[in-house]
CSV table of C-alpha atoms in Angstrom, one decimal:
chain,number,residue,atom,x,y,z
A,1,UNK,CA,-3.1,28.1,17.4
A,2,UNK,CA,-6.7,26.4,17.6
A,3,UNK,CA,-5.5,23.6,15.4
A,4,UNK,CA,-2.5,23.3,17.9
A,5,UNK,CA,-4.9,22.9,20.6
A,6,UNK,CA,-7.4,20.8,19.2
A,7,UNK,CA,-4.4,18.6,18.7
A,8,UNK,CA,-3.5,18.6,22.7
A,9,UNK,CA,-7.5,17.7,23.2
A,10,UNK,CA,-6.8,14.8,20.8
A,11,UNK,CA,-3.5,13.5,22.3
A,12,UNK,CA,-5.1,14.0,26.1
A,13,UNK,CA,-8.2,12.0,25.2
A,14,UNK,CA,-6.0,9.0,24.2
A,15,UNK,CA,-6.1,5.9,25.5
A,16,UNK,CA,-3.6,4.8,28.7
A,17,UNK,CA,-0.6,3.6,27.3
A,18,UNK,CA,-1.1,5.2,24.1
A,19,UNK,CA,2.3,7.4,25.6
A,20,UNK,CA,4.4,4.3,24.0
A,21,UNK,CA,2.7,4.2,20.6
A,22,UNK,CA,4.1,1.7,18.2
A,23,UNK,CA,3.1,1.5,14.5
A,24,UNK,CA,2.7,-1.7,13.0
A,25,UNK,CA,5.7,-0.9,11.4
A,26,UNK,CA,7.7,-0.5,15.1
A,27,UNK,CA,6.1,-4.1,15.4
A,28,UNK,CA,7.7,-6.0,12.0
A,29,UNK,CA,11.1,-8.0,12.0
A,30,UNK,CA,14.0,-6.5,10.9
A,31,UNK,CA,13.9,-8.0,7.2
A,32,UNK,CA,9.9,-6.8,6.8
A,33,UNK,CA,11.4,-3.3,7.8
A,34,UNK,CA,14.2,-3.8,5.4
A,35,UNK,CA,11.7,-4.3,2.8
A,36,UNK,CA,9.6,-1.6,3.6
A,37,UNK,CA,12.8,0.6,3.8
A,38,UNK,CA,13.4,-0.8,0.0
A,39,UNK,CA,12.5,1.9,-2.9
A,40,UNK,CA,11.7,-1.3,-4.8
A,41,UNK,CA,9.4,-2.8,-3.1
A,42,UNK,CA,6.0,-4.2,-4.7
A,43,UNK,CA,3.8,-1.5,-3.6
A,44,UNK,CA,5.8,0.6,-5.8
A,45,UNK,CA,3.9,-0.7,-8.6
A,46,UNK,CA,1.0,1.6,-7.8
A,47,UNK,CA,3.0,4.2,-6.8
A,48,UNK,CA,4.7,4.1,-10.3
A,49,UNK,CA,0.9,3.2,-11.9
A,50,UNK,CA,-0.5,6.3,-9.8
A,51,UNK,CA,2.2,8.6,-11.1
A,52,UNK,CA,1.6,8.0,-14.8
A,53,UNK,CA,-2.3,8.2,-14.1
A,54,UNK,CA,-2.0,11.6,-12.2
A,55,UNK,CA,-1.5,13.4,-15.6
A,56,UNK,CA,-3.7,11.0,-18.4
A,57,UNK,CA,-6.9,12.6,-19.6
A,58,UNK,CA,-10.0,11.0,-17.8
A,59,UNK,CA,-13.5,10.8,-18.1
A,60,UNK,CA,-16.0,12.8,-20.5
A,61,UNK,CA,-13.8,16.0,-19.7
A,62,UNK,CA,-10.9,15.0,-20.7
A,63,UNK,CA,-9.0,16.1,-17.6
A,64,UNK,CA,-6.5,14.9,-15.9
A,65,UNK,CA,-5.9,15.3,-12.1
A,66,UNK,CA,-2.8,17.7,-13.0
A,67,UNK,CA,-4.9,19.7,-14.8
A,68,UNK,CA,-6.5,21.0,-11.7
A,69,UNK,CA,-4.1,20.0,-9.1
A,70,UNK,CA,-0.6,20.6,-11.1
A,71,UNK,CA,2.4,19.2,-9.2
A,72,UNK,CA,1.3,16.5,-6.7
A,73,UNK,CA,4.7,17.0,-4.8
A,74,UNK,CA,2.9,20.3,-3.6
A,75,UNK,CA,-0.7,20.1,-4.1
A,76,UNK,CA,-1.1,16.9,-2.3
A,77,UNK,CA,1.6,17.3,0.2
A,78,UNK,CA,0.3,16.4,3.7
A,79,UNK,CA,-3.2,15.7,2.6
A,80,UNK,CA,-3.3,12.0,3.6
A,81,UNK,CA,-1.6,13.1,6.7
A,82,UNK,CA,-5.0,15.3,7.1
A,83,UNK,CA,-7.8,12.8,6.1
A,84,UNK,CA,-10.7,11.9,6.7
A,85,UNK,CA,-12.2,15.5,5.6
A,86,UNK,CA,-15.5,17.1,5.4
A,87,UNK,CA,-17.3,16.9,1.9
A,88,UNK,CA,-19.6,20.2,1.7
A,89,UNK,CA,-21.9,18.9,-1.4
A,90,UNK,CA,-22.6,15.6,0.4
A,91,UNK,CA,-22.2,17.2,3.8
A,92,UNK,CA,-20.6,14.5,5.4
A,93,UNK,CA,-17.2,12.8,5.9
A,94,UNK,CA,-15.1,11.7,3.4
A,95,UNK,CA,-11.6,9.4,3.3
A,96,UNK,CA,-9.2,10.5,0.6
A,97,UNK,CA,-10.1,7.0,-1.4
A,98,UNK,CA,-13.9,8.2,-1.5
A,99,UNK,CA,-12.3,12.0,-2.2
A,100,UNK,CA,-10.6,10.6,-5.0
A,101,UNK,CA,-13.4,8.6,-6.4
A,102,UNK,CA,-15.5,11.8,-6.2
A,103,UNK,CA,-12.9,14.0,-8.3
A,104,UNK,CA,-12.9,11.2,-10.9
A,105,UNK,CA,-16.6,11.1,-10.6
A,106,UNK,CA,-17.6,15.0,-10.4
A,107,UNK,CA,-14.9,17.1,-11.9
A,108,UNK,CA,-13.5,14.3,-14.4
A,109,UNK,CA,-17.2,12.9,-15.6
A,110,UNK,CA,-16.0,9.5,-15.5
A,111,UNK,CA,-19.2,8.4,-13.5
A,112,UNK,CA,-19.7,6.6,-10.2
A,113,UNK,CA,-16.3,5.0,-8.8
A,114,UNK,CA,-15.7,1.4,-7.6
A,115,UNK,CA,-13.5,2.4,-4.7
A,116,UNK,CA,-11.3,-0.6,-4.5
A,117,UNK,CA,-10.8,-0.2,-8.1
A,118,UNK,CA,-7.3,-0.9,-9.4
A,119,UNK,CA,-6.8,3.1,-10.7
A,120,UNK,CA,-8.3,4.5,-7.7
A,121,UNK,CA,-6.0,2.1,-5.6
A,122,UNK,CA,-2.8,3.2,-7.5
A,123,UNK,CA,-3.9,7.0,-7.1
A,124,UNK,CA,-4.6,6.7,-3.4
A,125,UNK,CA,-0.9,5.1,-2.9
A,126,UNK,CA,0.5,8.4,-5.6
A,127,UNK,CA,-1.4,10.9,-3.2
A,128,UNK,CA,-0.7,9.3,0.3
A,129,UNK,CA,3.5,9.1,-0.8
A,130,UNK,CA,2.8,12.6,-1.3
A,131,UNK,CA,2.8,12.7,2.5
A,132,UNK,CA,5.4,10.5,3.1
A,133,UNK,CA,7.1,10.8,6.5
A,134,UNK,CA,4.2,13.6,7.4
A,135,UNK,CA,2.8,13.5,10.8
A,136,UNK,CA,-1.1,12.4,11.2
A,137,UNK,CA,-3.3,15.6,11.8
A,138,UNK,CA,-6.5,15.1,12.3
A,139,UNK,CA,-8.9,17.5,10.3
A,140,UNK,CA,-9.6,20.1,13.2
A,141,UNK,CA,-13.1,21.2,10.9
A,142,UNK,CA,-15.9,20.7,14.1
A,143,UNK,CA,-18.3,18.9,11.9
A,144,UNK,CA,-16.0,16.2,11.8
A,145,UNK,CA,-16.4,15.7,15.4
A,146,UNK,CA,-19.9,13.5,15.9
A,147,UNK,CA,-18.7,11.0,13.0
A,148,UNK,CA,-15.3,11.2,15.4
A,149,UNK,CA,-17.6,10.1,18.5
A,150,UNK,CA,-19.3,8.1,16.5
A,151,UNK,CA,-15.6,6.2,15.6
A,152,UNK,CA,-14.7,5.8,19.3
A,153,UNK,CA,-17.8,4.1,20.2
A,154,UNK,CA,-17.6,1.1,17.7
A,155,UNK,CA,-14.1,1.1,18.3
A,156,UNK,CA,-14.8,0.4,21.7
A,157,UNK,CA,-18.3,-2.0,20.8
A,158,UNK,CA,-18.5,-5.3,20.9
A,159,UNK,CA,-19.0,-7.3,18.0
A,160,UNK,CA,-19.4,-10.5,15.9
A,161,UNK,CA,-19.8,-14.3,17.3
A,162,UNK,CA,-16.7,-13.9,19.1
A,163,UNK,CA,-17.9,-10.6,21.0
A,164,UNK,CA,-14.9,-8.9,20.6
A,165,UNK,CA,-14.7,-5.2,20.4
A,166,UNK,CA,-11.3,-3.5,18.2
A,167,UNK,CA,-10.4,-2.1,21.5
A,168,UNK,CA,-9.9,-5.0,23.6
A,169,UNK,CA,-7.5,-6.3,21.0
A,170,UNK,CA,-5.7,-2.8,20.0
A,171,UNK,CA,-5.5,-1.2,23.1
A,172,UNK,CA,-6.0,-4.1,25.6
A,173,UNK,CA,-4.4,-6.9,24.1
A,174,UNK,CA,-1.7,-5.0,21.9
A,175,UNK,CA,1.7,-6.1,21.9
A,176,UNK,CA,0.6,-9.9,22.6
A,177,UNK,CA,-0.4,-12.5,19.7
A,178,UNK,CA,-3.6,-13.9,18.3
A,179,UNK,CA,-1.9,-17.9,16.9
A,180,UNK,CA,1.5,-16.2,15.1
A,181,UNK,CA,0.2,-13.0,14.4
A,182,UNK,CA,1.6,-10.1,16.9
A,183,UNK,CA,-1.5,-7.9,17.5
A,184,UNK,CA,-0.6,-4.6,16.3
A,185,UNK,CA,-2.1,-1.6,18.4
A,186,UNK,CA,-3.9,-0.9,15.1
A,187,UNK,CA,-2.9,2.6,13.8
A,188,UNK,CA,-4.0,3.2,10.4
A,189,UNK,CA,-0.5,5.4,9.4
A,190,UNK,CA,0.3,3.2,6.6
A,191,UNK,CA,-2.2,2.3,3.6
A,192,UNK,CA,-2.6,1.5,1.3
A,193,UNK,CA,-0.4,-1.4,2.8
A,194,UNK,CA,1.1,-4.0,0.4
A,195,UNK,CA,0.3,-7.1,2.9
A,196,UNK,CA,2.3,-10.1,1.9
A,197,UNK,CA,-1.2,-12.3,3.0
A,198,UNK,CA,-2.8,-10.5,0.4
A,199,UNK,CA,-0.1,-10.3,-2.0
A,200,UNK,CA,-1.2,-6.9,-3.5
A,201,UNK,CA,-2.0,-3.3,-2.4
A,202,UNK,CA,-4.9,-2.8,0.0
A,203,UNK,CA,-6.8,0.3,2.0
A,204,UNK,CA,-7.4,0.5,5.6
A,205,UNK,CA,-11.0,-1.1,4.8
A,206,UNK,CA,-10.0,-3.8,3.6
A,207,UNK,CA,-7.9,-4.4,6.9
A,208,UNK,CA,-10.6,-3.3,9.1
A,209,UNK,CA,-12.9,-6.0,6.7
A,210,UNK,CA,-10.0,-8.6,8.1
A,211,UNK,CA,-10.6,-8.1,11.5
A,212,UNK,CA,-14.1,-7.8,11.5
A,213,UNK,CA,-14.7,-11.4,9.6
A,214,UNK,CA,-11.9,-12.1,11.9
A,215,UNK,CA,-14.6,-12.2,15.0
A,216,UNK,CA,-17.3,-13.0,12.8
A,217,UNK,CA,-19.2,-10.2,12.5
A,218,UNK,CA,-20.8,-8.1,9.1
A,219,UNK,CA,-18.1,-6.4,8.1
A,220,UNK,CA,-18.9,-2.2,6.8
A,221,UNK,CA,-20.4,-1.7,3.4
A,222,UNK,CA,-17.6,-0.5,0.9
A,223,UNK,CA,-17.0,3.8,2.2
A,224,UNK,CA,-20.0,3.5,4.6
A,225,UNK,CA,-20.4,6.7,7.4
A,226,UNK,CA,-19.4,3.7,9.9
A,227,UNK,CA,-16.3,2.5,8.3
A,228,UNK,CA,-15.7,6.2,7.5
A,229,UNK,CA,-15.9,7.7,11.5
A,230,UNK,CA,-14.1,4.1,12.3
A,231,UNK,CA,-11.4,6.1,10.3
A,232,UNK,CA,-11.6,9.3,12.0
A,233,UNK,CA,-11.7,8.0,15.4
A,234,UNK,CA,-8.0,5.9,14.1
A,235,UNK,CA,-6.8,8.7,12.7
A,236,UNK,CA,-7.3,10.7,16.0
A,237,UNK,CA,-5.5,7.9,18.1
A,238,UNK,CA,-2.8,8.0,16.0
A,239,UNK,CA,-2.2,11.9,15.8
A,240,UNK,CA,1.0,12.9,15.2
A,241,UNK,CA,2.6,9.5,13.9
A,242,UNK,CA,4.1,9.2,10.7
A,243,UNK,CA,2.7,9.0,7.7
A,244,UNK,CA,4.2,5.2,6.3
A,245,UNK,CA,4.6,4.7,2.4
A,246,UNK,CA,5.5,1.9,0.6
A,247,UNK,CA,4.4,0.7,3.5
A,248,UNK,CA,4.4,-3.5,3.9
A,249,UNK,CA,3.0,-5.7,6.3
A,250,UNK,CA,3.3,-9.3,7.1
B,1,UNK,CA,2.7,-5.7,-15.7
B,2,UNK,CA,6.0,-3.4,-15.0
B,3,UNK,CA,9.3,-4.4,-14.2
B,4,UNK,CA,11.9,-2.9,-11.5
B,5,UNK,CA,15.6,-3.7,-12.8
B,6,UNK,CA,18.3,-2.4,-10.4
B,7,UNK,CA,21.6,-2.1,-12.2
B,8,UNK,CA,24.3,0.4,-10.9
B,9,UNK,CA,25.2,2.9,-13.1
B,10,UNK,CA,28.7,2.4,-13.4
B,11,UNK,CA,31.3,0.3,-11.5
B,12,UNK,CA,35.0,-0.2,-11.8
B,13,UNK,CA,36.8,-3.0,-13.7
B,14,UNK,CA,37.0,-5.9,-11.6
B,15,UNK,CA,34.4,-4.5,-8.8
B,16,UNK,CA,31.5,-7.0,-7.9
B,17,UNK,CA,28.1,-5.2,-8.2
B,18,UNK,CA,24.7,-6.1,-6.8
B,19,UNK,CA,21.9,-6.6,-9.4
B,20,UNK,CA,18.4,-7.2,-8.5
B,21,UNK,CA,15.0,-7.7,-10.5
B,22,UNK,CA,11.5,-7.1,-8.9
B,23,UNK,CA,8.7,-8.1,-11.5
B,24,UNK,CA,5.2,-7.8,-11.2
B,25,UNK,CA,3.4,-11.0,-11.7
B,26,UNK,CA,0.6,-13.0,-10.2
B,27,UNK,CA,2.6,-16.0,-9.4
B,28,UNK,CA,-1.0,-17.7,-9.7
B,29,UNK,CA,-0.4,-21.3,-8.2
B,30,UNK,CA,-2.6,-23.3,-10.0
B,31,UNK,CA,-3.4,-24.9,-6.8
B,32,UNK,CA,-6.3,-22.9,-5.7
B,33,UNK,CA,-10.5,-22.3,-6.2
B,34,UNK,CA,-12.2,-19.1,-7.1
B,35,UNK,CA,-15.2,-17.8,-6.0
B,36,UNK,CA,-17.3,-20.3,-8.8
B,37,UNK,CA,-15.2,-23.1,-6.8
B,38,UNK,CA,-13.0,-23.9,-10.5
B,39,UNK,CA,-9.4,-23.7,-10.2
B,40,UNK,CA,-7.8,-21.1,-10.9
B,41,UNK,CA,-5.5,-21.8,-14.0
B,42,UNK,CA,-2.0,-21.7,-12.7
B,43,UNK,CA,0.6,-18.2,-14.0
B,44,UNK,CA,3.6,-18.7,-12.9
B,45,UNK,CA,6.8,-17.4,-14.2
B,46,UNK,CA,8.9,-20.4,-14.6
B,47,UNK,CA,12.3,-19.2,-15.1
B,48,UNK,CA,14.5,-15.8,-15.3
B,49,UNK,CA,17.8,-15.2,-16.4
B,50,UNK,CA,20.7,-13.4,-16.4
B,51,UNK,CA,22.8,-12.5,-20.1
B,52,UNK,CA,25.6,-9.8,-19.6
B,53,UNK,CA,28.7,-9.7,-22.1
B,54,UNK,CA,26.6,-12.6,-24.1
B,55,UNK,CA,27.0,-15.4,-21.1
B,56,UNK,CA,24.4,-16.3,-19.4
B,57,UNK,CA,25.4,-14.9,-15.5
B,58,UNK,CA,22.4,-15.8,-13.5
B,59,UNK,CA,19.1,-18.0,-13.9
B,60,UNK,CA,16.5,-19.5,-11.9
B,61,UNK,CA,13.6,-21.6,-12.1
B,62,UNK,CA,10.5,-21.0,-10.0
B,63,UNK,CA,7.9,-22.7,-8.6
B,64,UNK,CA,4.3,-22.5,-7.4
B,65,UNK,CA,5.1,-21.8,-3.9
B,66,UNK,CA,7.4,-18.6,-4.6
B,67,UNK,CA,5.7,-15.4,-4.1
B,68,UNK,CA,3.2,-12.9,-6.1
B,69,UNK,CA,5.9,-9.9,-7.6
B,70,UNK,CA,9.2,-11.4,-7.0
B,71,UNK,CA,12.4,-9.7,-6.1
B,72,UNK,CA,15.6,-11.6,-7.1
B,73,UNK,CA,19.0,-10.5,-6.5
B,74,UNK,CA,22.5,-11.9,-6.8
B,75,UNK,CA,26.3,-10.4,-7.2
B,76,UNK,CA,28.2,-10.0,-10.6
B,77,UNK,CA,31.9,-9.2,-11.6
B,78,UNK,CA,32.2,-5.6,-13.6
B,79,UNK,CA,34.0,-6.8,-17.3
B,80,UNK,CA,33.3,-4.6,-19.9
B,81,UNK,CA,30.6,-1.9,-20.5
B,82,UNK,CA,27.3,-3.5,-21.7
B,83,UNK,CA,23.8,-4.3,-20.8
B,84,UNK,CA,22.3,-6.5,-18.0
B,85,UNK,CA,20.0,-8.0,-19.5
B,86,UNK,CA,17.2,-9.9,-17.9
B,87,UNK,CA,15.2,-12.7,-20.0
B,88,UNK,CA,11.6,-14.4,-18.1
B,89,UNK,CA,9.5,-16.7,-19.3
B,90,UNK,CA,6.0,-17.7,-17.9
B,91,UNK,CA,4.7,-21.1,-17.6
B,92,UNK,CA,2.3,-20.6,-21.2
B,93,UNK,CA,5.6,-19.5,-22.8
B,94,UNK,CA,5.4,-16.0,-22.9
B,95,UNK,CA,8.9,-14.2,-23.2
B,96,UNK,CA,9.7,-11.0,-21.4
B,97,UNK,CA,12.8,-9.0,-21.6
B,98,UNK,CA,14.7,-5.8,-20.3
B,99,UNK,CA,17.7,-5.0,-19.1
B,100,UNK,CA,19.7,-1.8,-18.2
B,101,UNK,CA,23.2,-0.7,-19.0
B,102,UNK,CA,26.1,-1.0,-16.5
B,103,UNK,CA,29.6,1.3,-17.6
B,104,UNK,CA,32.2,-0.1,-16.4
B,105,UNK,CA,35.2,2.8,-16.1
């Protein structure tokens, strides 16, 4: 009941026009849809690589996830759809590619984590598919909710040489183009994303980092609190949508 | 570096049968600069074929410009029961193979 309506407060407090919400998914040619639609597309690489990984020994422990988490299919089911969460021992925010560094790091020993590491990469796509089809619902815990703010106003700042802030492309701009590239309204329901630009797997921050060297400007240090309640505040916007995996974009 | 071989299961004598490969691979043009500014050194799968009933079905040769993990597909004719089986070789000679069985009944 209060996570219902925290929900309503997050839909009400969208954007106008957010009624017709498209994923970038909505916004791809038939064919990229096809592909995404595909069981074998590349991005199930990871998913395959994140699979075996799940249940191989890690770290001074010798643990594997399964050993504390047993089925994914269950334990993990719709907690991508829920992420960002709060993280009591560093009592702040987390995203589930920081949460999964930190199990590797804390309960596996296997020391500090390079998030955009190739294992953490695969897991993140193993967990998220876990989710598949799940709609996005946001993490109703209160202390989320200043990192939240925190989200909509550099969503909504300025920024770079080009002075551009993520909202007058996303929500203003939205549905037009920037040279070929439709601009997407930006809704974070499908990473990791196998881009074909990039031509492997990537997370969210690594698109955001895109668009930020896109208008010039310093993009966030690697699971920074900005990039992090950047996350939050997406996450919020795009409440209720579904979660995508494998997913592809152009 | 995994492989993704689609091969139906079984198929009727006669009935013409989709088989498609996705492999994982680089496909490392050769053409561009690292961060140091060198080139990087071109890996490339240069060709990939088809053997099924021992004839060669299907091959193809690619280039630099065709994509990192590539998907290739094309139609066969059910004979006899036996494996697809899928031979690729990269551009410093390095021979991969797998393949899956098809029954045809």
């Amino acid at each position: 009941m209060i996570r219902a309506a925290v929900l309503a407060g997050i839909v009400l407090a969208l954007p106008a026009g957010a009624q017709d919400r498209r994923t970038g998914y909505d916004d791809m040619s038939p064919a990229l849809q096809a592909m995404q639609d595909d069981p074998m597309n590349p991005a199930a690489f990871w998913l395959i690589d994140g699979e075996a990984l799940w249940s191989e020994p890690a770290g001074t422990r010798g643990q594997s996830c399964a050993d504390c988490h047993d089925a994914a299919e269950d334990s993990m089911a719709g907690v991508a759809a829920r992420y960002p969460a709060w993280d009591e021992e560093q009592a702040a925010p987390v995203d589930l590619n920081g949460r999964i560094a930190l199990c590797r790091d804390r309960h596996q020993g296997a020391g500090p984590q390079d998030r955009a590491d190739p294992d953490i990469l695969a897991l993140l796509a193993y967990v998220t598919h876990q989710s598949r089809g799940m709609p996005l619902t946001p993490d109703p815990d209160p202390r989320l909710d200043p990192a939240r703010a925190r989200g909509e106003t550099l969503f909504t700042t300025r920024m770079g040489q080009l002075n551009l802030s993520c909202a007058q492309c996303h929500d203003d701009n939205s549905g037009g183009h920037l040279a070929a590239a439709l601009i997407p309204q930006g809704h974070p329901t499908g990473y990791p994303q196998y881009r074909l630009e990039w031509e492997t797997l990537g997370t969210l921050e690594r698109r955001i980092r895109g668009c930020l060297t896109g208008v010039r400007a310093e993009p966030f240090a690697p699971g920074s609190a900005d990039f992090i309640a950047l996350a939050l505040y997406l996450q919020s916007r795009a409440a209720g949508l579904q979660v995508e995996t494998l997913p592809i974009r152009p | 570096m995994s492989v993704l071989i689609n091969v139906p299961e079984t198929a009727a004598p006669g009935e013409i049968v989709t088989i498609r490969i996705l492999i994982q691979h680089p496909m490392e043009t050769g053409f561009r600069t690292g961060r140091d500014g060198a080139l990087v050194p071109r890996d490339i799968i240069e060709s990939v074929a088809c053997l099924y009933q021992g004839e060669e079905v299907f091959r193809a040769d690619l280039f630099p410009a065709i994509t990192a993990n590539p998907i290739l597909s094309f139609h066969l004719r059910a004979g006899e029961t036996g494996r697809v089986e899928f031979v690729w070789t990269d551009n410093s000679g390095v021979t991969a193979r797998d393949g899956r069985l098809l029954t045809v009944a």
